[in-house]
Structures are given as structure tokens and as C-alpha cells.
Amino acid sequence: MTGPGGRIDEPRQWFVDPLTGQPLETDAEQTRPLPVIRETVPPRRRLRLRPTLGVLGLVLVLAVGTAATYQAKTAPPPPSAHDLVLPDPVPATRIEPVIAGWQPVLSDDHPLVYDVPPDWRLEEPDVAIGYETPSGDLVTLQGVARYKRAFCPGSDLSARAMAGFTTIDEGEVGDLAQAAEETTIRWAEAAYGHAPKTEIGKAGPVPVLDGGTTATAVTTTVVPAPDGPCPAPSVAITAIALPLRALPGSGRYHVLLVLADQGIPGAIASGVVLKMGESIRRE
């Protein structure tokens, strides 16, 4: 589920299943694009574009239609001179994890940090992953970490779990619990097709480190189509939503979202997901 390797100046395009990363037939109405991750470019010399949707150097995945597939592209058109900015300064000190042995995950578009276990793979803070829902809404994750990357034979794009920050506008939901529940539903439809088989769990409190704030968690279980390679029996989509007072004035609920395959060896347990939520703090 990461971007392709190879030369930056050599465009490539293909389609793969989101759970497994296996190639699929091209179909313009049933595909979604995969993010480009340029791991070969030194960060201090990388040119970044000005903010797109509030993200510096945004790498965007669009999932179009109901088929859960990806499209990957490299070598975008060169930016004009007025779009270029200097690279971000190197931070003076490294952010340390609050959970011993875990790794902190940062996002360019969210002033928040969370920790993940040591066997998760971290993406760069400016990498974003997004889907277009069947109704045309765009949902994105940033501050992305993945678990068991390349688990499906023959593909380094597959992963058994993925986490990152997303948001939902204050005016779209009535309260914090509804913000968490609605986020899981939107991602279920965006990632697994219109009206997938789902079961929504009860909302529960999650104490986070950000000033003693209490977040709200909701887990929706999705049963994906079983016809793809390396499928999982189900996927747990957990949204841990922070109250508006955690980031006053933003007009958005900030949410840590975790999608994790279930019913497989080494599946991410709900306790691990909640522990990730408890580590949320201001950057």
C-alpha cells in the first residue's frame, strides 16, 4: 500500500486490490488511485508544493466508484516557479514516544502525535491517503502508519492494518459519539464499496494524554468481498474522536482512524488500537 519504487522521472500506472495489493484489470469506473511515496529522495533536498487541501507536498489517493482498487502514479508535472517553497527545517529535537518501545507518528496537517508498535511501518508526515465515497465526498488520512506491509505474496503494496488522522466538520454531526460513528461508516463505504455489510459497536471513552482530554471511540466491523487474493474474514474500523476543545477554533473533530484485518494470525487487537489512542497528544 505504499508508493512504487523505481526512478522518480519514470511514470508508471497500475491497479491493485486495497487489502492485498494484487494487480487487477483496469476499469476507469472501478478504480482508486494509490499515494505516491518518494522514499528515494533525500528529505532536505526535496522540493515541495504549496498546500493542497491544507497539506504540504500532498500525495493523494482517490478511490472512485465501489470497487476497492488503487491507481498509482509517479513523476507528476514539474511545478511552476511560484509554487516552489524551501524544504521544512530539520527539527532541533526528535519527538519521543510516550509508550516505551513504540514509535511516534507525526502529520503535517494535524498538530497531533500518536504512537504505534515497533513493527509498524511509518510514512512521511506529508503523505496522505484519500478515498472518494460513493456519494462523492473525499475522506483522507495523514500521519500514516502500516502494519505487516507486503503481507500478500508478490506485492509490497499490501498491509494488514493502517492508521492515521482524519477530520469531520463540526456542522456535519451532532456530538462527539456521532463524529466517531459517522467517520467509521464513511470509511467503510469508501474503502469497501457502497453499503458494505457492517456492524456498528457502542461508543466508549478513551482517556488521551492531551491535557487529560477524554476522546470517544467507535468500532465498526466490515465484512469485505471474499473474492480477492489474501482476503481477511473481516476488518475492524475504529475511530477515536477528540472533542472540539482539544483543538479549539478549528471547526473540526480530529479523529485517529485505524483499519485492521481481523480473523487472521497476528491480527491487531482492540486493546492495541485503544492504547494507540491513549497516546494522542499535541505535537
mmCIF file of C-alpha atoms in Angstrom:
data_model
loop_
_atom_site.group_PDB
_atom_site.id
_atom_site.type_symbol
_atom_site.label_atom_id
_atom_site.label_comp_id
_atom_site.label_asym_id
_atom_site.label_seq_id
_atom_site.Cartn_x
_atom_site.Cartn_y
_atom_site.Cartn_z
ATOM 1 C CA MET A 1 0.000 0.000 0.000
ATOM 2 C CA THR A 2 2.977 2.298 -0.348
ATOM 3 C CA GLY A 3 4.120 4.072 -3.464
ATOM 4 C CA PRO A 4 6.087 2.436 -6.241
ATOM 5 C CA GLY A 5 9.833 2.226 -6.325
ATOM 6 C CA GLY A 6 11.985 2.894 -9.334
ATOM 7 C CA ARG A 7 13.023 6.136 -10.922
ATOM 8 C CA ILE A 8 11.171 9.318 -9.975
ATOM 9 C CA ASP A 9 11.223 10.538 -13.618
ATOM 10 C CA GLU A 10 9.691 7.349 -14.996
ATOM 11 C CA PRO A 11 5.847 7.455 -14.778
ATOM 12 C CA ARG A 12 4.129 4.164 -14.079
ATOM 13 C CA GLN A 13 0.485 3.279 -13.503
ATOM 14 C CA TRP A 14 -1.310 0.145 -12.356
ATOM 15 C CA PHE A 15 -4.312 -1.041 -10.364
ATOM 16 C CA VAL A 16 -4.305 -3.234 -7.244
ATOM 17 C CA ASP A 17 -6.660 -4.521 -4.553
ATOM 18 C CA PRO A 18 -6.531 -2.341 -1.372
ATOM 19 C CA LEU A 19 -6.320 -5.211 1.087
ATOM 20 C CA THR A 20 -3.808 -7.317 -0.790
ATOM 21 C CA GLY A 21 -2.020 -5.100 -3.285
ATOM 22 C CA GLN A 22 -2.563 -7.671 -6.051
ATOM 23 C CA PRO A 23 -2.878 -6.250 -9.596
ATOM 24 C CA LEU A 24 -6.392 -6.010 -11.052
ATOM 25 C CA GLU A 25 -7.761 -5.295 -14.517
ATOM 26 C CA THR A 26 -8.014 -1.612 -15.406
ATOM 27 C CA ASP A 27 -11.512 -0.177 -15.204
ATOM 28 C CA ALA A 28 -11.917 3.597 -15.138
ATOM 29 C CA GLU A 29 -15.196 3.400 -13.207
ATOM 30 C CA GLN A 30 -13.983 0.937 -10.575
ATOM 31 C CA THR A 31 -10.571 2.197 -9.557
ATOM 32 C CA ARG A 32 -8.999 4.346 -6.909
ATOM 33 C CA PRO A 33 -5.543 5.949 -7.018
ATOM 34 C CA LEU A 34 -2.731 4.963 -4.626
ATOM 35 C CA PRO A 35 -0.437 7.542 -2.925
ATOM 36 C CA VAL A 36 2.980 8.223 -4.317
ATOM 37 C CA ILE A 37 5.669 7.803 -1.681
ATOM 38 C CA ARG A 38 9.068 9.065 -2.761
ATOM 39 C CA GLU A 39 11.333 7.242 -0.352
ATOM 40 C CA THR A 40 14.362 7.625 -2.609
ATOM 41 C CA VAL A 41 14.529 11.439 -2.421
ATOM 42 C CA PRO A 42 16.578 12.897 0.480
ATOM 43 C CA PRO A 43 14.170 14.917 2.655
ATOM 44 C CA ARG A 44 16.376 18.027 2.962
ATOM 45 C CA ARG A 45 16.659 18.391 -0.808
ATOM 46 C CA ARG A 46 13.094 17.521 -1.724
ATOM 47 C CA LEU A 47 11.038 20.261 -3.446
ATOM 48 C CA ARG A 48 7.547 20.515 -2.048
ATOM 49 C CA LEU A 49 4.408 22.037 -3.496
ATOM 50 C CA ARG A 50 2.327 24.627 -1.731
ATOM 51 C CA PRO A 51 -0.597 23.336 0.341
ATOM 52 C CA THR A 52 -3.272 21.347 -1.485
ATOM 53 C CA LEU A 53 -6.270 20.648 0.763
ATOM 54 C CA GLY A 54 -4.122 22.043 3.584
ATOM 55 C CA VAL A 55 -1.203 19.640 3.060
ATOM 56 C CA LEU A 56 2.382 20.433 2.044
ATOM 57 C CA GLY A 57 3.615 18.023 -0.571
ATOM 58 C CA LEU A 58 0.261 16.196 -0.591
ATOM 59 C CA VAL A 59 0.324 12.713 -2.033
ATOM 60 C CA LEU A 60 -3.310 11.813 -2.654
ATOM 61 C CA VAL A 61 -5.086 8.521 -3.294
ATOM 62 C CA LEU A 62 -8.532 8.746 -4.847
ATOM 63 C CA ALA A 63 -10.813 5.744 -4.778
ATOM 64 C CA VAL A 64 -13.570 6.141 -7.362
ATOM 65 C CA GLY A 65 -16.729 4.013 -7.559
ATOM 66 C CA THR A 66 -17.461 0.980 -5.445
ATOM 67 C CA ALA A 67 -14.606 -1.377 -6.335
ATOM 68 C CA ALA A 68 -11.852 -1.182 -3.738
ATOM 69 C CA THR A 69 -8.870 -0.687 -6.044
ATOM 70 C CA TYR A 70 -5.936 1.694 -6.280
ATOM 71 C CA GLN A 71 -4.150 3.592 -9.022
ATOM 72 C CA ALA A 72 -0.540 4.653 -8.546
ATOM 73 C CA LYS A 73 1.315 7.357 -10.471
ATOM 74 C CA THR A 74 4.800 8.792 -10.323
ATOM 75 C CA ALA A 75 6.545 11.782 -11.880
ATOM 76 C CA PRO A 76 3.833 14.495 -11.697
ATOM 77 C CA PRO A 77 4.241 17.551 -13.988
ATOM 78 C CA PRO A 78 7.021 19.870 -12.757
ATOM 79 C CA PRO A 79 5.647 22.743 -10.630
ATOM 80 C CA SER A 80 5.983 26.341 -11.747
ATOM 81 C CA ALA A 81 8.495 28.576 -10.010
ATOM 82 C CA HIS A 82 5.892 30.367 -7.862
ATOM 83 C CA ASP A 83 4.698 27.019 -6.459
ATOM 84 C CA LEU A 84 8.095 26.033 -5.053
ATOM 85 C CA VAL A 85 8.977 26.571 -1.398
ATOM 86 C CA LEU A 86 12.013 25.785 0.674
ATOM 87 C CA PRO A 87 12.181 22.406 2.438
ATOM 88 C CA ASP A 88 10.942 22.251 6.004
ATOM 89 C CA PRO A 89 13.659 22.898 8.599
ATOM 90 C CA VAL A 90 15.060 19.901 10.421
ATOM 91 C CA PRO A 91 13.597 19.858 13.967
ATOM 92 C CA ALA A 92 16.096 20.587 16.709
ATOM 93 C CA THR A 93 14.941 17.651 18.827
ATOM 94 C CA ARG A 94 13.255 14.390 17.960
ATOM 95 C CA ILE A 95 9.818 13.715 19.386
ATOM 96 C CA GLU A 96 9.996 10.778 21.764
ATOM 97 C CA PRO A 97 7.298 8.128 22.199
ATOM 98 C CA VAL A 98 5.258 8.117 25.399
ATOM 99 C CA ILE A 99 4.871 4.320 25.218
ATOM 100 C CA ALA A 100 8.213 2.597 25.797
ATOM 101 C CA GLY A 101 9.464 0.804 22.714
ATOM 102 C CA TRP A 102 6.818 2.266 20.378
ATOM 103 C CA GLN A 103 7.270 4.837 17.589
ATOM 104 C CA PRO A 104 5.753 8.344 17.372
ATOM 105 C CA VAL A 105 3.805 9.194 14.209
ATOM 106 C CA LEU A 106 3.574 12.805 13.002
ATOM 107 C CA SER A 107 1.360 14.545 10.452
ATOM 108 C CA ASP A 108 1.945 17.759 8.511
ATOM 109 C CA ASP A 109 -1.771 18.613 8.530
ATOM 110 C CA HIS A 110 -2.626 17.762 12.141
ATOM 111 C CA PRO A 111 -0.821 19.232 15.196
ATOM 112 C CA LEU A 112 -1.060 15.850 16.898
ATOM 113 C CA VAL A 113 1.170 12.830 17.533
ATOM 114 C CA TYR A 114 0.352 9.219 18.374
ATOM 115 C CA ASP A 115 2.449 6.109 18.974
ATOM 116 C CA VAL A 116 2.389 2.742 17.187
ATOM 117 C CA PRO A 117 4.147 -0.558 17.991
ATOM 118 C CA PRO A 118 7.717 -1.051 16.718
ATOM 119 C CA ASP A 119 6.718 -3.441 13.916
ATOM 120 C CA TRP A 120 4.573 -0.833 12.120
ATOM 121 C CA ARG A 121 5.980 0.993 9.081
ATOM 122 C CA LEU A 122 5.771 4.810 9.209
ATOM 123 C CA GLU A 123 5.140 7.016 6.184
ATOM 124 C CA GLU A 124 6.493 10.542 5.889
ATOM 125 C CA PRO A 125 4.384 13.225 7.659
ATOM 126 C CA ASP A 126 3.346 14.807 4.330
ATOM 127 C CA VAL A 127 1.956 11.585 2.850
ATOM 128 C CA ALA A 128 -1.845 11.492 2.666
ATOM 129 C CA ILE A 129 -4.176 8.699 1.645
ATOM 130 C CA GLY A 130 -7.677 9.516 0.472
ATOM 131 C CA TYR A 131 -10.835 7.947 -0.906
ATOM 132 C CA GLU A 132 -13.835 9.328 -2.713
ATOM 133 C CA THR A 133 -17.001 7.871 -1.240
ATOM 134 C CA PRO A 134 -19.905 6.660 -3.413
ATOM 135 C CA SER A 135 -21.665 9.973 -2.659
ATOM 136 C CA GLY A 136 -18.641 11.961 -3.894
ATOM 137 C CA ASP A 137 -17.226 13.043 -0.533
ATOM 138 C CA LEU A 138 -13.454 12.958 -0.104
ATOM 139 C CA VAL A 139 -12.005 11.370 3.044
ATOM 140 C CA THR A 140 -8.271 11.416 3.779
ATOM 141 C CA LEU A 141 -5.764 10.054 6.278
ATOM 142 C CA GLN A 142 -2.470 11.683 7.182
ATOM 143 C CA GLY A 143 0.206 10.747 9.667
ATOM 144 C CA VAL A 144 0.027 7.230 8.261
ATOM 145 C CA ALA A 145 1.457 4.027 9.751
ATOM 146 C CA ARG A 146 1.026 0.479 8.362
ATOM 147 C CA TYR A 147 1.234 -2.995 9.856
ATOM 148 C CA LYS A 148 2.520 -6.094 8.009
ATOM 149 C CA ARG A 149 3.282 -4.230 4.828
ATOM 150 C CA ALA A 150 3.668 -6.535 1.803
ATOM 151 C CA PHE A 151 1.999 -9.458 3.630
ATOM 152 C CA CYS A 152 0.440 -10.731 0.392
ATOM 153 C CA PRO A 153 2.988 -12.600 -1.799
ATOM 154 C CA GLY A 154 4.217 -10.638 -4.779
ATOM 155 C CA SER A 155 3.055 -7.202 -3.601
ATOM 156 C CA ASP A 156 4.743 -4.580 -1.425
ATOM 157 C CA LEU A 157 1.531 -2.503 -1.512
ATOM 158 C CA SER A 158 -0.486 -4.722 0.798
ATOM 159 C CA ALA A 159 -0.881 -4.231 4.563
ATOM 160 C CA ARG A 160 -2.870 -5.879 7.348
ATOM 161 C CA ALA A 161 -3.607 -2.605 9.162
ATOM 162 C CA MET A 162 -3.356 1.139 8.605
ATOM 163 C CA ALA A 163 -3.708 4.125 10.935
ATOM 164 C CA GLY A 164 -3.762 7.896 10.544
ATOM 165 C CA PHE A 165 -5.540 11.149 11.376
ATOM 166 C CA THR A 166 -8.662 12.367 9.617
ATOM 167 C CA THR A 167 -11.314 15.003 10.381
ATOM 168 C CA ILE A 168 -15.054 15.553 10.204
ATOM 169 C CA ASP A 169 -16.633 19.013 10.235
ATOM 170 C CA GLU A 170 -18.457 20.159 13.370
ATOM 171 C CA GLY A 171 -21.611 21.022 11.409
ATOM 172 C CA GLU A 172 -21.937 17.528 9.899
ATOM 173 C CA VAL A 173 -22.590 15.682 13.173
ATOM 174 C CA GLY A 174 -24.414 16.333 16.423
ATOM 175 C CA ASP A 175 -21.854 15.276 19.005
ATOM 176 C CA LEU A 176 -18.563 13.501 19.623
ATOM 177 C CA ALA A 177 -20.000 9.973 19.545
ATOM 178 C CA GLN A 178 -21.722 10.666 16.250
ATOM 179 C CA ALA A 179 -18.460 12.077 14.854
ATOM 180 C CA ALA A 180 -16.677 8.800 15.621
ATOM 181 C CA GLU A 181 -19.519 6.608 14.302
ATOM 182 C CA GLU A 182 -20.004 8.616 11.109
ATOM 183 C CA THR A 183 -16.271 8.510 10.409
ATOM 184 C CA THR A 184 -16.228 4.708 10.527
ATOM 185 C CA ILE A 185 -19.270 4.470 8.254
ATOM 186 C CA ARG A 186 -17.790 6.829 5.663
ATOM 187 C CA TRP A 187 -14.536 4.913 5.581
ATOM 188 C CA ALA A 188 -16.327 1.567 5.373
ATOM 189 C CA GLU A 189 -18.210 2.710 2.275
ATOM 190 C CA ALA A 190 -15.211 4.461 0.745
ATOM 191 C CA ALA A 191 -12.783 1.573 1.198
ATOM 192 C CA TYR A 192 -15.122 -1.396 0.749
ATOM 193 C CA GLY A 193 -17.881 -0.218 -1.581
ATOM 194 C CA HIS A 194 -21.385 1.182 -1.253
ATOM 195 C CA ALA A 195 -23.467 -0.312 1.574
ATOM 196 C CA PRO A 196 -20.990 -2.987 2.721
ATOM 197 C CA LYS A 197 -22.060 -5.476 5.382
ATOM 198 C CA THR A 198 -21.276 -3.694 8.661
ATOM 199 C CA GLU A 199 -21.884 -3.928 12.396
ATOM 200 C CA ILE A 200 -21.511 -0.741 14.435
ATOM 201 C CA GLY A 201 -20.286 -1.082 18.010
ATOM 202 C CA LYS A 202 -21.093 1.064 21.028
ATOM 203 C CA ALA A 203 -19.251 4.315 21.736
ATOM 204 C CA GLY A 204 -16.780 4.262 24.633
ATOM 205 C CA PRO A 205 -14.451 6.758 26.368
ATOM 206 C CA VAL A 206 -10.704 6.844 25.727
ATOM 207 C CA PRO A 207 -8.508 8.996 28.007
ATOM 208 C CA VAL A 208 -5.780 10.656 25.954
ATOM 209 C CA LEU A 209 -2.596 12.407 27.027
ATOM 210 C CA ASP A 210 -3.503 15.777 25.547
ATOM 211 C CA GLY A 211 -4.294 17.702 28.724
ATOM 212 C CA GLY A 212 -6.394 14.958 30.287
ATOM 213 C CA THR A 213 -8.847 15.023 27.397
ATOM 214 C CA THR A 214 -11.343 12.188 27.003
ATOM 215 C CA ALA A 215 -11.893 11.007 23.442
ATOM 216 C CA THR A 216 -14.701 8.772 22.159
ATOM 217 C CA ALA A 217 -14.092 5.519 20.275
ATOM 218 C CA VAL A 218 -16.433 3.606 17.973
ATOM 219 C CA THR A 219 -15.545 0.405 16.109
ATOM 220 C CA THR A 220 -17.440 -0.697 13.008
ATOM 221 C CA THR A 221 -16.816 -4.226 11.733
ATOM 222 C CA VAL A 222 -16.891 -4.677 7.950
ATOM 223 C CA VAL A 223 -17.122 -7.934 6.001
ATOM 224 C CA PRO A 224 -15.251 -7.331 2.714
ATOM 225 C CA ALA A 225 -15.898 -9.220 -0.510
ATOM 226 C CA PRO A 226 -14.152 -12.625 -0.306
ATOM 227 C CA ASP A 227 -13.153 -12.834 -3.965
ATOM 228 C CA GLY A 228 -9.769 -11.079 -3.729
ATOM 229 C CA PRO A 229 -6.357 -12.641 -3.033
ATOM 230 C CA CYS A 230 -5.197 -12.841 0.596
ATOM 231 C CA PRO A 231 -8.587 -11.743 1.998
ATOM 232 C CA ALA A 232 -9.465 -11.242 5.663
ATOM 233 C CA PRO A 233 -12.724 -12.527 7.170
ATOM 234 C CA SER A 234 -13.485 -9.034 8.481
ATOM 235 C CA VAL A 235 -11.991 -5.591 9.058
ATOM 236 C CA ALA A 236 -12.330 -3.534 12.263
ATOM 237 C CA ILE A 237 -12.542 0.207 11.559
ATOM 238 C CA THR A 238 -12.017 2.152 14.784
ATOM 239 C CA ALA A 239 -12.455 5.924 15.040
ATOM 240 C CA ILE A 240 -11.113 7.682 18.155
ATOM 241 C CA ALA A 241 -12.555 11.210 18.006
ATOM 242 C CA LEU A 242 -11.191 14.114 20.042
ATOM 243 C CA PRO A 243 -13.598 16.744 21.419
ATOM 244 C CA LEU A 244 -13.653 20.167 19.807
ATOM 245 C CA ARG A 245 -11.938 21.730 22.828
ATOM 246 C CA ALA A 246 -8.828 19.646 22.107
ATOM 247 C CA LEU A 247 -8.172 21.928 19.108
ATOM 248 C CA PRO A 248 -10.404 24.969 19.707
ATOM 249 C CA GLY A 249 -11.366 27.127 16.760
ATOM 250 C CA SER A 250 -10.702 24.527 14.095
ATOM 251 C CA GLY A 251 -14.369 23.727 13.498
ATOM 252 C CA ARG A 252 -13.448 20.065 13.009
ATOM 253 C CA TYR A 253 -13.344 16.928 15.076
ATOM 254 C CA HIS A 254 -9.888 15.363 14.756
ATOM 255 C CA VAL A 255 -10.040 11.577 14.602
ATOM 256 C CA LEU A 256 -7.438 8.817 14.817
ATOM 257 C CA LEU A 257 -8.678 6.120 12.441
ATOM 258 C CA VAL A 258 -7.390 2.525 12.453
ATOM 259 C CA LEU A 259 -8.381 -0.087 9.848
ATOM 260 C CA ALA A 260 -7.256 -3.579 10.870
ATOM 261 C CA ASP A 261 -7.876 -7.011 9.312
ATOM 262 C CA GLN A 262 -9.458 -9.477 11.743
ATOM 263 C CA GLY A 263 -9.724 -13.261 11.901
ATOM 264 C CA ILE A 264 -6.130 -13.712 10.735
ATOM 265 C CA PRO A 265 -2.898 -14.740 12.505
ATOM 266 C CA GLY A 266 -1.349 -11.724 14.227
ATOM 267 C CA ALA A 267 -4.436 -9.525 13.904
ATOM 268 C CA ILE A 268 -4.270 -6.179 15.714
ATOM 269 C CA ALA A 269 -6.304 -6.477 18.919
ATOM 270 C CA SER A 270 -8.717 -3.776 20.051
ATOM 271 C CA GLY A 271 -6.586 -3.193 23.156
ATOM 272 C CA VAL A 272 -3.616 -2.211 20.988
ATOM 273 C CA VAL A 273 -5.786 0.219 18.999
ATOM 274 C CA LEU A 274 -7.091 1.867 22.165
ATOM 275 C CA LYS A 275 -3.552 2.120 23.516
ATOM 276 C CA MET A 276 -2.603 3.967 20.342
ATOM 277 C CA GLY A 277 -5.494 6.340 21.006
ATOM 278 C CA GLU A 278 -4.401 6.907 24.594
ATOM 279 C CA SER A 279 -1.019 8.124 23.317
ATOM 280 C CA ILE A 280 -2.505 11.032 21.321
ATOM 281 C CA ARG A 281 -1.004 14.391 22.333
ATOM 282 C CA ARG A 282 -0.211 17.810 20.884
ATOM 283 C CA GLU A 283 2.931 17.963 18.775
#
